[in-house]
Short mmCIF file of C-alpha atoms in Angstrom, two decimals:
data_model
loop_
_atom_site.label_atom_id
_atom_site.label_comp_id
_atom_site.label_asym_id
_atom_site.label_seq_id
_atom_site.Cartn_x
_atom_site.Cartn_y
_atom_site.Cartn_z
CA UNK A 1 36.11 -20.66 -16.28
CA UNK A 2 37.87 -17.34 -16.79
CA UNK A 3 37.00 -14.45 -14.46
CA UNK A 4 35.34 -11.34 -15.90
CA UNK A 5 37.71 -8.92 -17.58
CA UNK A 6 40.34 -11.50 -18.53
CA UNK A 7 40.55 -12.76 -22.08
CA UNK A 8 41.64 -16.36 -22.32
CA UNK A 9 44.04 -16.90 -25.24
CA UNK A 10 43.43 -19.78 -27.66
CA UNK A 11 44.78 -23.18 -26.90
CA UNK A 12 48.00 -24.20 -28.55
CA UNK A 13 50.71 -21.92 -29.78
CA UNK A 14 54.32 -21.91 -28.71
CA UNK A 15 53.93 -24.54 -26.00
CA UNK A 16 52.29 -27.25 -28.12
CA UNK A 17 54.09 -30.55 -27.73
CA UNK A 18 54.09 -33.20 -30.41
CA UNK A 19 53.66 -36.81 -29.41
CA UNK A 20 54.00 -39.76 -31.74
CA UNK A 21 51.52 -42.57 -31.25
CA UNK A 22 51.24 -45.95 -32.81
CA UNK A 23 47.95 -46.59 -34.52
CA UNK A 24 46.72 -49.48 -36.61
CA UNK A 25 44.87 -49.08 -39.85
CA UNK A 26 41.23 -48.20 -39.61
CA UNK A 27 40.56 -50.78 -42.32
CA UNK A 28 38.47 -53.64 -40.97
CA UNK A 29 39.78 -56.93 -42.42
CA UNK A 30 37.67 -59.90 -43.21
CA UNK A 31 37.17 -62.41 -40.50
CA UNK A 32 40.32 -64.43 -39.96
CA UNK A 33 42.52 -62.08 -41.96
CA UNK A 34 45.52 -60.39 -40.37
CA UNK A 35 46.04 -56.67 -40.07
CA UNK A 36 49.04 -56.10 -42.28
CA UNK A 37 49.08 -52.32 -42.67
CA UNK A 38 50.29 -50.12 -39.88
CA UNK A 39 51.24 -46.46 -39.99
CA UNK A 40 52.47 -43.63 -37.82
CA UNK A 41 50.49 -40.51 -37.23
CA UNK A 42 51.35 -37.40 -35.32
CA UNK A 43 48.99 -36.38 -32.59
CA UNK A 44 49.07 -33.06 -30.75
CA UNK A 45 48.98 -32.77 -27.02
CA UNK A 46 47.61 -29.24 -26.62
CA UNK A 47 48.46 -27.25 -23.52
CA UNK A 48 47.38 -23.84 -22.22
CA UNK A 49 49.56 -21.10 -23.70
CA UNK A 50 49.30 -17.66 -22.11
CA UNK A 51 52.47 -15.94 -23.40
CA UNK A 52 52.70 -14.40 -19.93
CA UNK A 53 56.39 -15.23 -19.61
CA UNK A 54 57.05 -13.36 -22.85
CA UNK A 55 55.11 -10.29 -21.68
CA UNK A 56 56.87 -10.27 -18.31
CA UNK A 57 60.28 -10.54 -19.98
CA UNK A 58 59.52 -7.64 -22.33
CA UNK A 59 58.40 -5.56 -19.34
CA UNK A 60 61.64 -6.31 -17.53
CA UNK A 61 63.69 -5.29 -20.55
CA UNK A 62 61.79 -2.03 -20.95
CA UNK A 63 62.19 -1.15 -17.28
CA UNK A 64 65.89 -1.98 -17.44
CA UNK A 65 66.33 0.18 -20.53
CA UNK A 66 64.39 3.07 -18.98
CA UNK A 67 66.50 2.83 -15.83
CA UNK A 68 69.71 2.94 -17.87
CA UNK A 69 68.36 5.84 -19.95
CA UNK A 70 67.60 7.87 -16.82
CA UNK A 71 70.94 6.95 -15.27
CA UNK A 72 72.78 8.28 -18.32
CA UNK A 73 70.75 11.50 -18.19
CA UNK A 74 71.58 11.97 -14.50
CA UNK A 75 75.28 11.34 -15.04
CA UNK A 76 75.41 13.65 -18.07
CA UNK A 77 73.63 16.44 -16.21
CA UNK A 78 76.11 16.22 -13.35
CA UNK A 79 79.08 16.31 -15.73
CA UNK A 80 77.59 19.19 -17.73
CA UNK A 81 77.23 21.19 -14.51
CA UNK A 82 80.73 20.33 -13.29
CA UNK A 83 82.70 20.52 -16.55
CA UNK A 84 80.45 22.30 -19.01
CA UNK A 85 78.86 20.80 -22.11
CA UNK A 86 81.73 21.61 -24.47
CA UNK A 87 84.33 19.97 -22.20
CA UNK A 88 82.28 16.83 -21.57
CA UNK A 89 82.64 13.96 -24.02
CA UNK A 90 80.62 10.82 -24.61
CA UNK A 91 83.58 8.86 -23.23
CA UNK A 92 83.37 10.89 -20.01
CA UNK A 93 79.68 10.05 -19.67
CA UNK A 94 80.28 6.35 -20.35
CA UNK A 95 83.12 6.19 -17.83
CA UNK A 96 81.15 8.01 -15.13
CA UNK A 97 78.12 5.75 -15.71
CA UNK A 98 80.38 2.65 -15.78
CA UNK A 99 79.07 1.49 -19.15
CA UNK A 100 80.53 0.96 -22.60
CA UNK A 101 80.66 3.86 -25.04
CA UNK A 102 78.30 1.99 -27.35
CA UNK A 103 75.71 1.83 -24.56
CA UNK A 104 75.52 5.62 -24.54
CA UNK A 105 75.05 5.68 -28.31
CA UNK A 106 72.34 3.03 -28.04
CA UNK A 107 70.32 5.58 -26.08
CA UNK A 108 71.45 8.90 -27.58
CA UNK A 109 72.81 9.63 -31.06
CA UNK A 110 75.01 12.44 -29.75
CA UNK A 111 75.99 14.47 -26.70
CA UNK A 112 73.71 17.25 -27.96
CA UNK A 113 70.75 14.85 -27.93
CA UNK A 114 71.32 14.37 -24.20
CA UNK A 115 71.29 18.14 -23.69
CA UNK A 116 68.03 18.41 -25.63
CA UNK A 117 66.33 15.78 -23.52
CA UNK A 118 67.51 17.45 -20.32
CA UNK A 119 66.01 20.74 -21.54
CA UNK A 120 62.72 19.17 -22.64
CA UNK A 121 61.37 18.95 -19.08
CA UNK A 122 61.79 22.71 -18.66
CA UNK A 123 59.91 23.42 -21.87
CA UNK A 124 57.14 21.05 -20.84
CA UNK A 125 56.79 22.98 -17.58
CA UNK A 126 56.63 26.32 -19.43
CA UNK A 127 54.00 24.93 -21.79
CA UNK A 128 51.87 23.67 -18.89
CA UNK A 129 52.16 26.97 -17.04
CA UNK A 130 51.21 28.90 -20.18
CA UNK A 131 48.18 26.68 -20.68
CA UNK A 132 47.12 27.21 -17.08
CA UNK A 133 47.35 30.99 -17.48
CA UNK A 134 45.28 30.91 -20.67
CA UNK A 135 42.64 28.75 -19.01
CA UNK A 136 42.49 31.16 -16.07
CA UNK A 137 41.53 33.98 -18.44
CA UNK A 138 44.87 35.77 -18.68
CA UNK A 139 45.20 37.68 -21.96
CA UNK A 140 47.17 35.71 -24.54
CA UNK A 141 49.69 38.46 -25.27
CA UNK A 142 50.42 38.75 -21.55
CA UNK A 143 50.94 34.98 -21.44
CA UNK A 144 53.34 35.30 -24.39
CA UNK A 145 55.44 37.79 -22.44
CA UNK A 146 55.52 35.47 -19.43
CA UNK A 147 56.46 32.46 -21.57
CA UNK A 148 59.25 34.30 -23.42
CA UNK A 149 60.73 35.61 -20.17
CA UNK A 150 60.47 32.14 -18.61
CA UNK A 151 62.40 30.66 -21.55
CA UNK A 152 65.17 33.23 -21.18
CA UNK A 153 65.31 32.99 -17.38
CA UNK A 154 65.54 29.20 -17.47
CA UNK A 155 68.27 29.47 -20.11
CA UNK A 156 70.25 31.87 -17.93
CA UNK A 157 69.97 29.41 -15.03
CA UNK A 158 71.04 26.46 -17.21
CA UNK A 159 73.97 28.35 -18.69
CA UNK A 160 76.02 26.52 -21.31
CA UNK A 161 73.49 23.69 -21.54
CA UNK A 162 70.82 26.11 -22.79
CA UNK A 163 73.23 27.65 -25.31
CA UNK A 164 74.03 24.18 -26.68
CA UNK A 165 70.31 23.43 -27.02
CA UNK A 166 69.72 26.75 -28.81
CA UNK A 167 72.46 25.95 -31.31
CA UNK A 168 70.77 22.64 -32.05
CA UNK A 169 67.47 24.44 -32.67
CA UNK A 170 69.25 26.70 -35.18
CA UNK A 171 71.00 23.83 -36.97
CA UNK A 172 71.25 24.14 -40.75
CA UNK A 173 70.61 20.39 -40.99
CA UNK A 174 66.78 20.19 -41.14
CA UNK A 175 66.69 16.71 -39.60
CA UNK A 176 68.68 17.75 -36.53
CA UNK A 177 66.73 20.99 -36.20
CA UNK A 178 63.46 19.07 -36.52
CA UNK A 179 64.39 16.58 -33.79
CA UNK A 180 65.47 19.46 -31.55
CA UNK A 181 62.19 21.28 -32.15
CA UNK A 182 60.22 18.18 -31.16
CA UNK A 183 61.98 17.98 -27.79
CA UNK A 184 62.16 21.74 -27.18
CA UNK A 185 59.04 23.10 -28.92
CA UNK A 186 59.52 26.83 -28.33
CA UNK A 187 57.99 27.74 -31.68
CA UNK A 188 54.90 25.58 -31.10
CA UNK A 189 54.28 27.22 -27.72
CA UNK A 190 54.57 30.71 -29.21
CA UNK A 191 52.34 29.74 -32.12
CA UNK A 192 49.63 28.31 -29.86
CA UNK A 193 49.58 31.47 -27.75
CA UNK A 194 49.36 33.70 -30.82
CA UNK A 195 46.43 31.71 -32.18
CA UNK A 196 44.69 32.25 -28.85
CA UNK A 197 45.43 35.98 -29.17
CA UNK A 198 43.73 35.94 -32.55
CA UNK A 199 40.68 34.28 -30.99
CA UNK A 200 40.64 37.17 -28.51
CA UNK A 201 40.74 39.68 -31.41
CA UNK A 202 43.96 41.20 -30.10
CA UNK A 203 45.90 40.42 -33.30
CA UNK A 204 45.54 42.08 -36.66
CA UNK A 205 43.59 39.86 -39.03
CA UNK A 206 46.21 40.16 -41.76
CA UNK A 207 49.03 38.86 -39.56
CA UNK A 208 50.33 35.39 -40.60
CA UNK A 209 50.61 33.69 -37.22
CA UNK A 210 52.99 30.93 -38.34
CA UNK A 211 55.50 33.39 -39.81
CA UNK A 212 55.32 35.70 -36.79
CA UNK A 213 55.85 32.74 -34.44
CA UNK A 214 58.85 31.55 -36.44
CA UNK A 215 60.48 35.00 -36.53
CA UNK A 216 59.93 35.77 -32.86
CA UNK A 217 61.08 32.30 -31.78
CA UNK A 218 64.23 32.76 -33.84
CA UNK A 219 64.97 36.02 -32.01
CA UNK A 220 64.49 34.39 -28.60
CA UNK A 221 66.70 31.43 -29.51
CA UNK A 222 69.41 33.77 -30.81
CA UNK A 223 69.40 35.49 -27.41
CA UNK A 224 69.73 32.11 -25.68
CA UNK A 225 72.85 31.28 -27.73
CA UNK A 226 74.52 34.26 -26.03
CA UNK A 227 73.91 32.92 -22.52
CA UNK A 228 77.23 32.69 -20.72
CA UNK A 229 78.93 35.22 -22.99
CA UNK A 230 76.58 38.18 -22.47
CA UNK A 231 75.39 39.78 -19.24
CA UNK A 232 72.00 38.46 -18.10
CA UNK A 233 70.54 41.95 -17.64
CA UNK A 234 71.49 42.82 -21.22
CA UNK A 235 69.78 39.69 -22.51
CA UNK A 236 66.59 40.55 -20.61
CA UNK A 237 66.72 44.09 -21.99
CA UNK A 238 67.07 42.76 -25.54
CA UNK A 239 64.08 40.48 -24.98
CA UNK A 240 61.94 43.41 -23.81
CA UNK A 241 62.82 45.27 -27.01
CA UNK A 242 61.91 42.22 -29.11
CA UNK A 243 58.55 41.97 -27.34
CA UNK A 244 57.82 45.68 -27.87
CA UNK A 245 58.60 45.42 -31.57
CA UNK A 246 56.47 42.28 -31.86
CA UNK A 247 53.43 43.79 -30.15
CA UNK A 248 53.68 47.04 -32.11
CA UNK A 249 53.66 45.04 -35.31
CA UNK A 250 50.90 42.51 -34.66
CA UNK A 251 48.32 44.33 -32.56
CA UNK A 252 45.42 46.35 -33.92
CA UNK A 253 46.28 50.02 -34.29
CA UNK A 254 43.89 52.53 -32.82
CA UNK A 255 42.80 55.39 -35.08
#
């Protein structure tokens, strides 16, 4: 009897074994007559099939793949910090991780995809912090300033890695730009905050939130592409100007 909470799978399945048995005809002959007709039939010896071995094997494979995926990320991050993104190749990553080049491509379609995944944790943290501020009652436009400055500050700390990610976000290829936006959703964070600002009646009612979010996000990403080639204080100054222009354009004007 199965314990509560466990579903017992049906009998049979992959582990069914066939057994051949000899059986005489079911025909009952007249008294004194001989049984002359015999035939084979196939009987089935059913056994309990749980598929547990299959599930365990799949789990092992997934854990092994996840471990390799994380190992490649760790190796790539170290090389990016030591050599820079532009001077690091997929062959370098494969050699440092002691795997074949094809193994790297089995996990990441390109070197830039690795950079995007490394940056995704930072964006997740910024999104969570922004959500926490909104839930605490902080005004949405103030949260937007904090989020934009956090994006730029993290980019300055990441250096060339952030610039490479920004270039992926600005890709002319819509597929590449779309994949980058999924991993580093700057626009979605800005858009969500602006919608909250509208709920607070701090935005003009005629302002198209999606367009404003796209334009402002584009300005922030353009600033990030200059990380490493432009002084950090200049980048922060440019961001302050962008924020001032944004707020002057989207907030309700007093008479």
